[in-house]
Amino acid sequence: MCKPRRLLIVAILAIAGSTAALGPARAGGSSGAGQPLPVSAASLTQQGQQLVWKVELATPFSPEGLAMEGRTVCLLVEPTTKGSVGVRICISGPARRSRTPRLFYTPLAGGSSAPRLVAATVTRSSTRELTASFMPAAVGLDYARLRWQVISTLPARACLPPTPSPAGCFVTFPPKPALIRLHEPRLVGCVPSGPAWVFQGPKNAREIALTFDDGPWYDTARFLDVLEREHVLATFFQIGDQISQYAQHGLDRRMLKDGDMIGDHTWNHSAVAAAGGAGAVTEISRAAAAIRGATGGFQPCLFRAPGGNVTPRLLRTARALGFTTIQWDVDPRDWATPGTTEIYDNVVRNAHDGAIVIQHDGGGNRSETLAALPLEIHTLRREGYRFVTVTELLGYRLLYR
């Protein structure tokens, strides 16, 4: 077995503003104004499709306080494959109108790079601890064998000359990089719970779910390009008889690999679904079968009726088939092509905690929606929103194999 090469620790130690490539680090002593905050415990594990990072310091800390003092607490991750580039993932304070800490990452490559926001779920059970979960792709990583280490650093000014050595400017945990082997999981389903008919999610978190109807379509891949570039997750409600034509070349598998969610939008968008009964069973079941075929076995648990037209009978039918019926509470009516600005303004103006936004990636010319999408993302992100799938918004359990 090959001995793992050193983890490249590229951290802002600010010794003349430069970066350093270091091996396993020495602790800088107990906490205090002249010492890094000591790390008591840390772990990096895989849960389903996500990486879960847990870190606990020996003393209470706040992300805002770290920033004010110029300190950092970061996770360093590097693939073991020769020539691969690792990343530094650092804790940061919340966005405006939010109380949730954020993560930013920077590639551990030569030269400088602006930190990028990580699409992560961040929670705290105490003032000493932080837990974050995120897709590997959200920080530019693949499912592979990784080395990892947590680094806690002093403010830059504390490490300027005449400090004789950078060793006292940081501590690491564990002292030597640890290994984790990621496997690429296969998502096979989700478990609905709670109400059978949902318009919005909980309002206790600054989260929002973007949903897209009437695909797959010839432009759907371009929507995925935007979401991947922005590290945003979304939910796609698909029409079954369009899957064989437009979901070629692994489009649906790409969605699931990215962490997006796929929902059922009937077989051919027929209004007969609103009647419930045998017609609805056929429409929903045929679409679900097409989704299973395109994804290699994923059974959706989200259903959206064409036009949102539902009856009590249809709701009962969908739930009996294992679906929650998903409506929406933010609708820019992009299907009517009102213009990119109007679509953007409507979404941003009506966004709120727990909102479910409906837009369309199929069914016509969706260039206006496509152009509005990155504008919506940038503005809502500045407002402190985190983008989640409908299943995550509602707290549904995902099934992997």
GROMACS .gro file of C-alpha atoms in nm:
model
  401
    1MET     CA    1   0.000   0.000   0.000
    2CYS     CA    2   0.140   0.337  -0.092
    3LYS     CA    3   0.209   0.577   0.186
    4PRO     CA    4  -0.021   0.881   0.144
    5ARG     CA    5   0.167   1.190   0.041
    6ARG     CA    6   0.132   1.498   0.256
    7LEU     CA    7  -0.188   1.692   0.254
    8LEU     CA    8  -0.118   2.033   0.104
    9ILE     CA    9  -0.224   2.288   0.361
   10VAL     CA   10  -0.276   2.611   0.174
   11ALA     CA   11  -0.416   2.847   0.436
   12ILE     CA   12  -0.411   3.222   0.479
   13LEU     CA   13  -0.135   3.246   0.736
   14ALA     CA   14  -0.061   3.593   0.601
   15ILE     CA   15   0.313   3.574   0.636
   16ALA     CA   16   0.382   3.854   0.393
   17GLY     CA   17   0.043   3.769   0.243
   18SER     CA   18   0.170   3.443   0.094
   19THR     CA   19   0.048   3.084   0.108
   20ALA     CA   20   0.251   2.791   0.235
   21ALA     CA   21   0.262   2.421   0.149
   22LEU     CA   22   0.304   2.242   0.480
   23GLY     CA   23   0.302   1.887   0.610
   24PRO     CA   24   0.146   1.764   0.934
   25ALA     CA   25   0.137   2.063   1.166
   26ARG     CA   26   0.238   2.114   1.528
   27ALA     CA   27  -0.008   2.255   1.779
   28GLY     CA   28   0.038   2.613   1.881
   29GLY     CA   29  -0.055   2.572   2.249
   30SER     CA   30  -0.364   2.665   2.448
   31SER     CA   31  -0.621   2.914   2.332
   32GLY     CA   32  -0.572   3.282   2.395
   33ALA     CA   33  -0.510   3.608   2.218
   34GLY     CA   34  -0.177   3.475   2.090
   35GLN     CA   35  -0.283   3.117   2.015
   36PRO     CA   36  -0.509   2.951   1.758
   37LEU     CA   37  -0.841   2.820   1.886
   38PRO     CA   38  -0.776   2.453   1.969
   39VAL     CA   39  -0.984   2.185   1.799
   40SER     CA   40  -1.125   1.923   2.039
   41ALA     CA   41  -1.281   1.689   1.784
   42ALA     CA   42  -1.357   1.665   1.414
   43SER     CA   43  -1.492   1.411   1.170
   44LEU     CA   44  -1.570   1.381   0.801
   45THR     CA   45  -1.821   1.113   0.701
   46GLN     CA   46  -2.052   1.025   0.414
   47GLN     CA   47  -2.430   1.014   0.453
   48GLY     CA   48  -2.607   0.923   0.132
   49GLN     CA   49  -2.488   1.162  -0.138
   50GLN     CA   50  -2.347   1.414   0.108
   51LEU     CA   51  -2.031   1.478   0.303
   52VAL     CA   52  -2.089   1.560   0.669
   53TRP     CA   53  -1.825   1.766   0.850
   54LYS     CA   54  -1.842   1.801   1.227
   55VAL     CA   55  -1.601   2.018   1.421
   56GLU     CA   56  -1.584   2.103   1.791
   57LEU     CA   57  -1.353   2.361   1.944
   58ALA     CA   58  -1.227   2.366   2.303
   59THR     CA   59  -1.388   2.706   2.360
   60PRO     CA   60  -1.712   2.871   2.246
   61PHE     CA   61  -1.692   3.053   1.914
   62SER     CA   62  -1.911   3.239   1.670
   63PRO     CA   63  -1.854   3.257   1.294
   64GLU     CA   64  -1.899   3.635   1.315
   65GLY     CA   65  -1.637   3.651   1.591
   66LEU     CA   66  -1.389   3.451   1.386
   67ALA     CA   67  -1.425   3.700   1.102
   68MET     CA   68  -1.395   4.004   1.330
   69GLU     CA   69  -1.076   3.867   1.487
   70GLY     CA   70  -0.932   3.751   1.155
   71ARG     CA   71  -0.919   3.387   1.266
   72THR     CA   72  -1.019   3.092   1.050
   73VAL     CA   73  -1.145   2.740   1.113
   74CYS     CA   74  -1.129   2.541   0.791
   75LEU     CA   75  -1.156   2.190   0.654
   76LEU     CA   76  -0.880   2.091   0.414
   77VAL     CA   77  -0.969   1.812   0.171
   78GLU     CA   78  -0.756   1.661  -0.102
   79PRO     CA   79  -0.808   1.360  -0.332
   80THR     CA   80  -0.531   1.102  -0.298
   81THR     CA   81  -0.498   1.076  -0.676
   82LYS     CA   82  -0.172   1.225  -0.797
   83GLY     CA   83  -0.218   1.564  -0.957
   84SER     CA   84  -0.562   1.626  -0.804
   85VAL     CA   85  -0.646   1.964  -0.656
   86GLY     CA   86  -0.786   1.988  -0.304
   87VAL     CA   87  -0.999   2.254  -0.141
   88ARG     CA   88  -1.008   2.466   0.173
   89ILE     CA   89  -1.360   2.498   0.321
   90CYS     CA   90  -1.393   2.768   0.586
   91ILE     CA   91  -1.662   2.870   0.834
   92SER     CA   92  -1.810   3.215   0.776
   93GLY     CA   93  -2.079   3.433   0.926
   94PRO     CA   94  -2.442   3.436   0.808
   95ALA     CA   95  -2.575   3.630   0.514
   96ARG     CA   96  -2.796   3.933   0.559
   97ARG     CA   97  -3.134   3.852   0.720
   98SER     CA   98  -3.011   3.508   0.819
   99ARG     CA   99  -2.876   3.355   1.138
  100THR     CA  100  -2.726   3.046   0.980
  101PRO     CA  101  -2.347   3.027   0.938
  102ARG     CA  102  -2.212   2.967   0.589
  103LEU     CA  103  -1.921   2.786   0.431
  104PHE     CA  104  -1.691   2.920   0.161
  105TYR     CA  105  -1.435   2.717  -0.029
  106THR     CA  106  -1.117   2.792  -0.222
  107PRO     CA  107  -0.924   2.548  -0.445
  108LEU     CA  108  -0.581   2.456  -0.309
  109ALA     CA  109  -0.412   2.540  -0.636
  110GLY     CA  110  -0.139   2.785  -0.721
  111GLY     CA  111  -0.234   3.150  -0.733
  112SER     CA  112  -0.517   3.332  -0.563
  113SER     CA  113  -0.886   3.254  -0.601
  114ALA     CA  114  -1.189   3.428  -0.457
  115PRO     CA  115  -1.377   3.216  -0.199
  116ARG     CA  116  -1.697   3.060  -0.332
  117LEU     CA  117  -2.013   2.995  -0.136
  118VAL     CA  118  -2.086   2.629  -0.060
  119ALA     CA  119  -2.442   2.500  -0.097
  120ALA     CA  120  -2.448   2.344   0.249
  121THR     CA  121  -2.678   2.274   0.541
  122VAL     CA  122  -2.514   2.418   0.853
  123THR     CA  123  -2.637   2.357   1.208
  124ARG     CA  124  -2.508   2.415   1.560
  125SER     CA  125  -2.602   2.216   1.870
  126SER     CA  126  -2.380   2.425   2.097
  127THR     CA  127  -2.155   2.732   2.088
  128ARG     CA  128  -1.849   2.508   2.055
  129GLU     CA  129  -1.973   2.286   1.772
  130LEU     CA  130  -2.073   2.312   1.405
  131THR     CA  131  -2.204   2.050   1.162
  132ALA     CA  132  -2.221   2.102   0.786
  133SER     CA  133  -2.342   1.872   0.509
  134PHE     CA  134  -2.288   1.928   0.138
  135MET     CA  135  -2.253   1.748  -0.193
  136PRO     CA  136  -1.890   1.674  -0.289
  137ALA     CA  137  -1.957   1.843  -0.624
  138ALA     CA  138  -2.048   2.163  -0.438
  139VAL     CA  139  -1.678   2.204  -0.356
  140GLY     CA  140  -1.540   2.058  -0.677
  141LEU     CA  141  -1.479   1.705  -0.546
  142ASP     CA  142  -1.576   1.363  -0.680
  143TYR     CA  143  -1.670   1.047  -0.493
  144ALA     CA  144  -1.316   0.923  -0.435
  145ARG     CA  145  -1.054   0.851  -0.171
  146LEU     CA  146  -0.982   1.174   0.017
  147ARG     CA  147  -0.743   1.305   0.279
  148TRP     CA  148  -0.877   1.560   0.523
  149GLN     CA  149  -0.767   1.775   0.814
  150VAL     CA  150  -0.911   2.069   1.010
  151ILE     CA  151  -0.694   2.377   1.054
  152SER     CA  152  -0.748   2.663   1.301
  153THR     CA  153  -0.539   2.974   1.235
  154LEU     CA  154  -0.447   3.297   1.407
  155PRO     CA  155  -0.522   3.641   1.262
  156ALA     CA  156  -0.288   3.741   0.983
  157ARG     CA  157  -0.139   4.028   1.181
  158ALA     CA  158  -0.034   3.789   1.459
  159CYS     CA  159   0.177   3.587   1.218
  160LEU     CA  160   0.370   3.867   1.056
  161PRO     CA  161   0.743   3.901   1.125
  162PRO     CA  162   0.914   3.894   1.370
  163THR     CA  163   0.718   3.570   1.431
  164PRO     CA  164   1.001   3.316   1.382
  165SER     CA  165   0.791   3.026   1.249
  166PRO     CA  166   0.444   2.974   1.106
  167ALA     CA  167   0.400   2.664   1.324
  168GLY     CA  168   0.262   2.866   1.616
  169CYS     CA  169   0.010   3.034   1.388
  170PHE     CA  170  -0.212   2.729   1.345
  171VAL     CA  171  -0.321   2.397   1.490
  172THR     CA  172  -0.457   2.095   1.303
  173PHE     CA  173  -0.687   1.808   1.387
  174PRO     CA  174  -0.608   1.529   1.350
  175PRO     CA  175  -0.232   1.595   1.368
  176LYS     CA  176  -0.185   1.394   1.048
  177PRO     CA  177  -0.435   1.389   0.760
  178ALA     CA  178  -0.710   1.128   0.792
  179LEU     CA  179  -0.851   0.921   0.507
  180ILE     CA  180  -1.207   0.868   0.390
  181ARG     CA  181  -1.317   0.661   0.093
  182LEU     CA  182  -1.635   0.793  -0.069
  183HIS     CA  183  -1.864   0.566  -0.268
  184GLU     CA  184  -2.111   0.697  -0.523
  185PRO     CA  185  -2.455   0.608  -0.386
  186ARG     CA  186  -2.757   0.525  -0.601
  187LEU     CA  187  -3.074   0.713  -0.510
  188VAL     CA  188  -3.372   0.480  -0.548
  189GLY     CA  189  -3.659   0.665  -0.382
  190CYS     CA  190  -3.796   0.898  -0.118
  191VAL     CA  191  -4.051   0.858   0.161
  192PRO     CA  192  -4.340   1.108   0.176
  193SER     CA  193  -4.481   1.210   0.511
  194GLY     CA  194  -4.715   1.470   0.654
  195PRO     CA  195  -4.992   1.636   0.450
  196ALA     CA  196  -5.092   1.488   0.114
  197TRP     CA  197  -5.115   1.837  -0.044
  198VAL     CA  198  -4.843   2.097   0.008
  199PHE     CA  199  -4.816   2.461  -0.105
  200GLN     CA  200  -4.505   2.565   0.088
  201GLY     CA  201  -4.246   2.440   0.333
  202PRO     CA  202  -4.174   2.533   0.694
  203LYS     CA  203  -4.108   2.900   0.762
  204ASN     CA  204  -3.851   2.844   1.036
  205ALA     CA  205  -3.550   2.845   0.802
  206ARG     CA  206  -3.436   3.074   0.522
  207GLU     CA  207  -3.480   2.809   0.255
  208ILE     CA  208  -3.650   2.818  -0.081
  209ALA     CA  209  -3.729   2.546  -0.337
  210LEU     CA  210  -3.704   2.617  -0.709
  211THR     CA  211  -3.921   2.383  -0.918
  212PHE     CA  212  -3.945   2.341  -1.294
  213ASP     CA  213  -4.235   2.186  -1.486
  214ASP     CA  214  -4.309   2.034  -1.827
  215GLY     CA  215  -3.968   1.889  -1.901
  216PRO     CA  216  -3.756   1.723  -2.000
  217TRP     CA  217  -3.714   1.954  -2.297
  218TYR     CA  218  -3.447   2.052  -2.544
  219ASP     CA  219  -3.336   2.332  -2.308
  220THR     CA  220  -3.336   2.132  -1.984
  221ALA     CA  221  -2.963   2.062  -2.003
  222ARG     CA  222  -2.899   2.438  -2.015
  223PHE     CA  223  -3.098   2.482  -1.695
  224LEU     CA  224  -2.878   2.217  -1.536
  225ASP     CA  225  -2.570   2.404  -1.658
  226VAL     CA  226  -2.682   2.713  -1.465
  227LEU     CA  227  -2.768   2.517  -1.152
  228GLU     CA  228  -2.436   2.335  -1.157
  229ARG     CA  229  -2.240   2.654  -1.211
  230GLU     CA  230  -2.419   2.822  -0.920
  231HIS     CA  231  -2.419   2.508  -0.700
  232VAL     CA  232  -2.797   2.526  -0.661
  233LEU     CA  233  -3.037   2.233  -0.622
  234ALA     CA  234  -3.382   2.223  -0.779
  235THR     CA  235  -3.679   1.992  -0.838
  236PHE     CA  236  -3.797   1.893  -1.187
  237PHE     CA  237  -4.153   1.770  -1.246
  238GLN     CA  238  -4.137   1.564  -1.564
  239ILE     CA  239  -4.389   1.457  -1.827
  240GLY     CA  240  -4.348   1.086  -1.890
  241ASP     CA  241  -4.388   1.068  -2.266
  242GLN     CA  242  -4.119   1.336  -2.318
  243ILE     CA  243  -3.854   1.142  -2.130
  244SER     CA  244  -3.765   0.904  -2.414
  245GLN     CA  245  -3.720   1.197  -2.653
  246TYR     CA  246  -3.548   1.458  -2.438
  247ALA     CA  247  -3.387   1.270  -2.149
  248GLN     CA  248  -3.126   1.103  -2.365
  249HIS     CA  249  -2.755   1.099  -2.281
  250GLY     CA  250  -2.816   1.052  -1.909
  251LEU     CA  251  -3.002   1.378  -1.841
  252ASP     CA  252  -3.211   1.238  -1.553
  253ARG     CA  253  -2.913   1.055  -1.405
  254ARG     CA  254  -2.723   1.382  -1.421
  255MET     CA  255  -2.998   1.551  -1.218
  256LEU     CA  256  -2.983   1.293  -0.942
  257LYS     CA  257  -2.603   1.292  -0.938
  258ASP     CA  258  -2.610   1.671  -0.890
  259GLY     CA  259  -2.847   1.629  -0.595
  260ASP     CA  260  -3.154   1.759  -0.778
  261MET     CA  261  -3.493   1.591  -0.734
  262ILE     CA  262  -3.731   1.454  -0.997
  263GLY     CA  263  -4.109   1.456  -0.958
  264ASP     CA  264  -4.400   1.308  -1.153
  265HIS     CA  265  -4.606   1.541  -1.378
  266THR     CA  266  -4.826   1.271  -1.540
  267TRP     CA  267  -4.766   1.081  -1.860
  268ASN     CA  268  -4.884   1.337  -2.115
  269HIS     CA  269  -5.001   1.641  -1.917
  270SER     CA  270  -5.361   1.537  -1.965
  271ALA     CA  271  -5.638   1.708  -1.770
  272VAL     CA  272  -5.792   1.366  -1.714
  273ALA     CA  273  -5.570   1.338  -1.409
  274ALA     CA  274  -5.791   1.584  -1.221
  275ALA     CA  275  -6.074   1.333  -1.232
  276GLY     CA  276  -5.885   1.082  -1.020
  277GLY     CA  277  -5.959   0.711  -1.040
  278ALA     CA  278  -5.825   0.475  -1.304
  279GLY     CA  279  -5.727   0.752  -1.546
  280ALA     CA  280  -5.511   0.924  -1.287
  281VAL     CA  281  -5.353   0.597  -1.177
  282THR     CA  282  -5.248   0.529  -1.536
  283GLU     CA  283  -5.118   0.882  -1.596
  284ILE     CA  284  -4.913   0.891  -1.275
  285SER     CA  285  -4.790   0.532  -1.289
  286ARG     CA  286  -4.673   0.549  -1.652
  287ALA     CA  287  -4.476   0.868  -1.582
  288ALA     CA  288  -4.318   0.712  -1.272
  289ALA     CA  289  -4.217   0.407  -1.477
  290ALA     CA  290  -4.052   0.632  -1.737
  291ILE     CA  291  -3.859   0.810  -1.462
  292ARG     CA  292  -3.744   0.478  -1.318
  293GLY     CA  293  -3.625   0.371  -1.661
  294ALA     CA  294  -3.433   0.694  -1.727
  295THR     CA  295  -3.265   0.701  -1.385
  296GLY     CA  296  -3.185   0.335  -1.338
  297GLY     CA  297  -3.446   0.273  -1.072
  298PHE     CA  298  -3.542   0.596  -0.893
  299GLN     CA  299  -3.906   0.595  -0.779
  300PRO     CA  300  -4.034   0.953  -0.729
  301CYS     CA  301  -4.252   1.048  -0.432
  302LEU     CA  302  -4.350   1.399  -0.548
  303PHE     CA  303  -4.643   1.460  -0.783
  304ARG     CA  304  -4.765   1.780  -0.944
  305ALA     CA  305  -5.095   1.789  -1.131
  306PRO     CA  306  -5.100   1.963  -1.471
  307GLY     CA  307  -5.199   2.324  -1.415
  308GLY     CA  308  -5.219   2.253  -1.043
  309ASN     CA  309  -5.575   2.130  -1.096
  310VAL     CA  310  -5.658   1.889  -0.816
  311THR     CA  311  -5.960   1.734  -0.652
  312PRO     CA  312  -5.990   1.552  -0.320
  313ARG     CA  313  -6.017   1.229  -0.517
  314LEU     CA  314  -5.694   1.299  -0.706
  315LEU     CA  315  -5.512   1.380  -0.383
  316ARG     CA  316  -5.623   1.047  -0.235
  317THR     CA  317  -5.522   0.863  -0.551
  318ALA     CA  318  -5.176   1.020  -0.556
  319ARG     CA  319  -5.115   0.946  -0.189
  320ALA     CA  320  -5.228   0.585  -0.233
  321LEU     CA  321  -4.962   0.555  -0.506
  322GLY     CA  322  -4.695   0.688  -0.267
  323PHE     CA  323  -4.691   1.057  -0.367
  324THR     CA  324  -4.733   1.393  -0.202
  325THR     CA  325  -4.903   1.643  -0.433
  326ILE     CA  326  -4.692   1.958  -0.459
  327GLN     CA  327  -4.844   2.295  -0.544
  328TRP     CA  328  -4.657   2.628  -0.517
  329ASP     CA  329  -4.695   2.973  -0.367
  330VAL     CA  330  -4.468   3.178  -0.594
  331ASP     CA  331  -4.566   3.183  -0.963
  332PRO     CA  332  -4.408   3.428  -1.211
  333ARG     CA  333  -4.628   3.286  -1.491
  334ASP     CA  334  -4.320   3.239  -1.703
  335TRP     CA  335  -4.513   3.006  -1.937
  336ALA     CA  336  -4.681   3.323  -2.073
  337THR     CA  337  -4.337   3.466  -2.164
  338PRO     CA  338  -4.385   3.802  -1.988
  339GLY     CA  339  -4.016   3.887  -2.025
  340THR     CA  340  -3.703   3.806  -1.827
  341THR     CA  341  -3.731   4.115  -1.606
  342GLU     CA  342  -4.092   4.041  -1.511
  343ILE     CA  343  -4.011   3.679  -1.427
  344TYR     CA  344  -3.715   3.785  -1.214
  345ASP     CA  345  -3.905   4.064  -1.037
  346ASN     CA  346  -4.199   3.838  -0.956
  347VAL     CA  347  -3.984   3.564  -0.803
  348VAL     CA  348  -3.770   3.800  -0.597
  349ARG     CA  349  -4.063   4.013  -0.484
  350ASN     CA  350  -4.267   3.717  -0.361
  351ALA     CA  351  -3.991   3.500  -0.219
  352HIS     CA  352  -4.019   3.408   0.148
  353ASP     CA  353  -3.892   3.147   0.392
  354GLY     CA  354  -4.022   2.806   0.285
  355ALA     CA  355  -4.144   2.921  -0.057
  356ILE     CA  356  -4.201   2.677  -0.343
  357VAL     CA  357  -4.140   2.857  -0.674
  358ILE     CA  358  -4.285   2.721  -0.997
  359GLN     CA  359  -4.116   2.790  -1.331
  360HIS     CA  360  -4.088   2.590  -1.652
  361ASP     CA  361  -3.798   2.426  -1.831
  362GLY     CA  362  -4.023   2.274  -2.100
  363GLY     CA  363  -4.342   2.316  -2.296
  364GLY     CA  364  -4.227   2.602  -2.516
  365ASN     CA  365  -3.958   2.865  -2.559
  366ARG     CA  366  -3.807   2.902  -2.211
  367SER     CA  367  -3.523   3.139  -2.296
  368GLU     CA  368  -3.671   3.410  -2.072
  369THR     CA  369  -3.687   3.176  -1.774
  370LEU     CA  370  -3.337   3.053  -1.843
  371ALA     CA  371  -3.206   3.411  -1.855
  372ALA     CA  372  -3.389   3.503  -1.534
  373LEU     CA  373  -3.263   3.202  -1.338
  374PRO     CA  374  -2.907   3.318  -1.255
  375LEU     CA  375  -3.038   3.665  -1.168
  376GLU     CA  376  -3.288   3.513  -0.926
  377ILE     CA  377  -3.020   3.297  -0.770
  378HIS     CA  378  -2.774   3.582  -0.717
  379THR     CA  379  -3.033   3.814  -0.561
  380LEU     CA  380  -3.194   3.553  -0.336
  381ARG     CA  381  -2.855   3.430  -0.223
  382ARG     CA  382  -2.759   3.785  -0.123
  383GLU     CA  383  -3.084   3.792   0.075
  384GLY     CA  384  -2.962   3.491   0.271
  385TYR     CA  385  -3.168   3.217   0.106
  386ARG     CA  386  -3.044   2.862   0.069
  387PHE     CA  387  -3.176   2.663  -0.227
  388VAL     CA  388  -3.308   2.316  -0.149
  389THR     CA  389  -3.507   2.044  -0.320
  390VAL     CA  390  -3.871   1.997  -0.226
  391THR     CA  391  -3.786   1.672  -0.050
  392GLU     CA  392  -3.529   1.850   0.166
  393LEU     CA  393  -3.764   2.143   0.229
  394LEU     CA  394  -4.026   1.900   0.361
  395GLY     CA  395  -3.777   1.683   0.549
  396TYR     CA  396  -3.842   1.365   0.351
  397ARG     CA  397  -3.614   1.066   0.394
  398LEU     CA  398  -3.420   0.959   0.085
  399LEU     CA  399  -3.357   0.594   0.002
  400TYR     CA  400  -3.019   0.477  -0.130
  401ARG     CA  401  -2.886   0.148  -0.252
   0.00000   0.00000   0.00000
